[in-house]
Amino acid sequence: MSAGGAFGGNRGLRPVPPEKGVFPLDHMHLCDLEKKEYLSCLKTAGHKSEQCRQFSKKYLECRMEKNLMAKQDMSELGFGKQYVAETSSEENKDERIEK
């Protein structure tokens, strides 16, 4: 008979959390506005997250400012130079359409 835990786990080892993806919940609702903006954008964009990247970035920045996740450079989270070029070209496209 084995001495493992439920589902074959080993009770002697401490679990190690993943590096990313798990962070404290926002129990105090510190970033609710940013979260709602992002979710609203996703809903109107047909859940195409690439169209809501500016709201995603704003939400992550809020979480970092409120110590709800580790502070990281935005380029490590997928918002590098390419993101800046994409948003500026989209803004220019909007300006051309309006003129």
PDB file of C-alpha atoms in Angstrom:
ATOM      1  CA  MET A   1       0.000   0.000   0.000  1.00  0.00           C
ATOM      2  CA  SER A   2       1.366   3.431  -0.845  1.00  0.00           C
ATOM      3  CA  ALA A   3       1.741   6.309   1.618  1.00  0.00           C
ATOM      4  CA  GLY A   4       0.726   8.980  -0.925  1.00  0.00           C
ATOM      5  CA  GLY A   5      -2.095  11.460  -0.551  1.00  0.00           C
ATOM      6  CA  ALA A   6      -5.324  11.725  -2.463  1.00  0.00           C
ATOM      7  CA  PHE A   7      -5.040  10.948  -6.170  1.00  0.00           C
ATOM      8  CA  GLY A   8      -1.533   9.547  -5.679  1.00  0.00           C
ATOM      9  CA  GLY A   9       0.012  12.804  -4.446  1.00  0.00           C
ATOM     10  CA  ASN A  10       3.009  12.815  -2.137  1.00  0.00           C
ATOM     11  CA  ARG A  11       2.211  14.290   1.275  1.00  0.00           C
ATOM     12  CA  GLY A  12       5.859  14.908   2.121  1.00  0.00           C
ATOM     13  CA  LEU A  13       6.477  17.589  -0.544  1.00  0.00           C
ATOM     14  CA  ARG A  14       5.186  21.133  -0.380  1.00  0.00           C
ATOM     15  CA  PRO A  15       3.322  22.243  -3.505  1.00  0.00           C
ATOM     16  CA  VAL A  16       5.109  24.823  -5.641  1.00  0.00           C
ATOM     17  CA  PRO A  17       2.923  27.535  -7.190  1.00  0.00           C
ATOM     18  CA  PRO A  18       3.300  28.310 -10.883  1.00  0.00           C
ATOM     19  CA  GLU A  19       5.468  31.277 -11.841  1.00  0.00           C
ATOM     20  CA  LYS A  20       2.636  33.151 -13.561  1.00  0.00           C
ATOM     21  CA  GLY A  21      -1.119  32.931 -13.738  1.00  0.00           C
ATOM     22  CA  VAL A  22      -1.883  32.825 -10.027  1.00  0.00           C
ATOM     23  CA  PHE A  23      -2.090  36.034  -8.040  1.00  0.00           C
ATOM     24  CA  PRO A  24      -4.262  37.432  -5.233  1.00  0.00           C
ATOM     25  CA  LEU A  25      -7.887  38.069  -6.009  1.00  0.00           C
ATOM     26  CA  ASP A  26      -9.060  41.661  -5.967  1.00  0.00           C
ATOM     27  CA  HIS A  27     -11.245  41.314  -2.854  1.00  0.00           C
ATOM     28  CA  MET A  28     -11.283  45.082  -2.300  1.00  0.00           C
ATOM     29  CA  HIS A  29     -12.356  45.734  -5.933  1.00  0.00           C
ATOM     30  CA  LEU A  30      -9.412  48.062  -6.508  1.00  0.00           C
ATOM     31  CA  CYS A  31      -9.287  47.402 -10.258  1.00  0.00           C
ATOM     32  CA  ASP A  32     -12.985  46.817 -10.979  1.00  0.00           C
ATOM     33  CA  LEU A  33     -13.271  49.713 -13.434  1.00  0.00           C
ATOM     34  CA  GLU A  34     -10.375  48.415 -15.543  1.00  0.00           C
ATOM     35  CA  LYS A  35     -11.724  44.853 -15.358  1.00  0.00           C
ATOM     36  CA  LYS A  36     -15.205  45.954 -16.459  1.00  0.00           C
ATOM     37  CA  GLU A  37     -13.779  48.004 -19.353  1.00  0.00           C
ATOM     38  CA  TYR A  38     -11.784  44.988 -20.542  1.00  0.00           C
ATOM     39  CA  LEU A  39     -14.715  42.568 -20.236  1.00  0.00           C
ATOM     40  CA  SER A  40     -17.022  45.019 -21.995  1.00  0.00           C
ATOM     41  CA  CYS A  41     -14.524  45.369 -24.827  1.00  0.00           C
ATOM     42  CA  LEU A  42     -14.264  41.586 -25.134  1.00  0.00           C
ATOM     43  CA  LYS A  43     -18.038  41.299 -25.338  1.00  0.00           C
ATOM     44  CA  THR A  44     -18.366  43.959 -28.060  1.00  0.00           C
ATOM     45  CA  ALA A  45     -15.353  42.615 -29.991  1.00  0.00           C
ATOM     46  CA  GLY A  46     -16.720  39.083 -30.132  1.00  0.00           C
ATOM     47  CA  HIS A  47     -14.141  37.871 -27.585  1.00  0.00           C
ATOM     48  CA  LYS A  48     -11.217  38.755 -29.863  1.00  0.00           C
ATOM     49  CA  SER A  49      -8.692  39.766 -27.217  1.00  0.00           C
ATOM     50  CA  GLU A  50      -6.259  41.386 -29.666  1.00  0.00           C
ATOM     51  CA  GLN A  51      -8.805  44.180 -30.192  1.00  0.00           C
ATOM     52  CA  CYS A  52      -8.863  44.886 -26.429  1.00  0.00           C
ATOM     53  CA  ARG A  53      -5.141  44.932 -25.699  1.00  0.00           C
ATOM     54  CA  GLN A  54      -5.150  48.529 -24.432  1.00  0.00           C
ATOM     55  CA  PHE A  55      -7.716  47.574 -21.752  1.00  0.00           C
ATOM     56  CA  SER A  56      -5.774  44.453 -20.857  1.00  0.00           C
ATOM     57  CA  LYS A  57      -2.632  46.528 -20.393  1.00  0.00           C
ATOM     58  CA  LYS A  58      -4.498  49.078 -18.276  1.00  0.00           C
ATOM     59  CA  TYR A  59      -5.887  46.286 -16.072  1.00  0.00           C
ATOM     60  CA  LEU A  60      -2.475  44.684 -15.553  1.00  0.00           C
ATOM     61  CA  GLU A  61      -0.923  48.064 -14.743  1.00  0.00           C
ATOM     62  CA  CYS A  62      -3.643  48.652 -12.133  1.00  0.00           C
ATOM     63  CA  ARG A  63      -2.986  45.252 -10.541  1.00  0.00           C
ATOM     64  CA  MET A  64       0.738  46.010 -10.349  1.00  0.00           C
ATOM     65  CA  GLU A  65       0.128  49.476  -8.857  1.00  0.00           C
ATOM     66  CA  LYS A  66      -2.162  48.006  -6.172  1.00  0.00           C
ATOM     67  CA  ASN A  67       0.284  45.144  -5.383  1.00  0.00           C
ATOM     68  CA  LEU A  68      -2.134  42.502  -6.623  1.00  0.00           C
ATOM     69  CA  MET A  69       0.588  41.010  -8.786  1.00  0.00           C
ATOM     70  CA  ALA A  70       4.347  41.257  -9.078  1.00  0.00           C
ATOM     71  CA  LYS A  71       5.638  44.339 -10.862  1.00  0.00           C
ATOM     72  CA  GLN A  72       7.045  43.435 -14.260  1.00  0.00           C
ATOM     73  CA  ASP A  73       8.093  45.253 -17.360  1.00  0.00           C
ATOM     74  CA  MET A  74       5.147  45.329 -19.745  1.00  0.00           C
ATOM     75  CA  SER A  75       7.337  43.889 -22.502  1.00  0.00           C
ATOM     76  CA  GLU A  76       7.564  40.680 -20.432  1.00  0.00           C
ATOM     77  CA  LEU A  77       3.773  40.485 -20.543  1.00  0.00           C
ATOM     78  CA  GLY A  78       3.495  40.861 -24.305  1.00  0.00           C
ATOM     79  CA  PHE A  79       3.278  44.642 -24.541  1.00  0.00           C
ATOM     80  CA  GLY A  80       6.607  45.399 -26.176  1.00  0.00           C
ATOM     81  CA  LYS A  81       7.631  47.663 -29.028  1.00  0.00           C
ATOM     82  CA  GLN A  82       5.391  45.757 -31.426  1.00  0.00           C
ATOM     83  CA  TYR A  83       2.357  46.676 -29.265  1.00  0.00           C
ATOM     84  CA  VAL A  84       3.288  50.381 -29.381  1.00  0.00           C
ATOM     85  CA  ALA A  85       3.583  50.221 -33.175  1.00  0.00           C
ATOM     86  CA  GLU A  86       0.224  48.431 -33.470  1.00  0.00           C
ATOM     87  CA  THR A  87      -1.661  50.966 -31.336  1.00  0.00           C
ATOM     88  CA  SER A  88      -0.100  53.980 -33.030  1.00  0.00           C
ATOM     89  CA  SER A  89      -0.908  52.614 -36.498  1.00  0.00           C
ATOM     90  CA  GLU A  90      -4.507  51.955 -35.401  1.00  0.00           C
ATOM     91  CA  GLU A  91      -4.794  55.526 -34.086  1.00  0.00           C
ATOM     92  CA  ASN A  92      -3.407  56.883 -37.370  1.00  0.00           C
ATOM     93  CA  LYS A  93      -5.885  54.734 -39.298  1.00  0.00           C
ATOM     94  CA  ASP A  94      -8.738  56.187 -37.216  1.00  0.00           C
ATOM     95  CA  GLU A  95      -7.492  59.720 -37.873  1.00  0.00           C
ATOM     96  CA  ARG A  96      -7.355  59.079 -41.646  1.00  0.00           C
ATOM     97  CA  ILE A  97     -10.918  57.742 -41.599  1.00  0.00           C
ATOM     98  CA  GLU A  98     -12.240  60.766 -39.694  1.00  0.00           C
ATOM     99  CA  LYS A  99     -10.668  63.314 -42.094  1.00  0.00           C
TER     100      LYS A  99
END
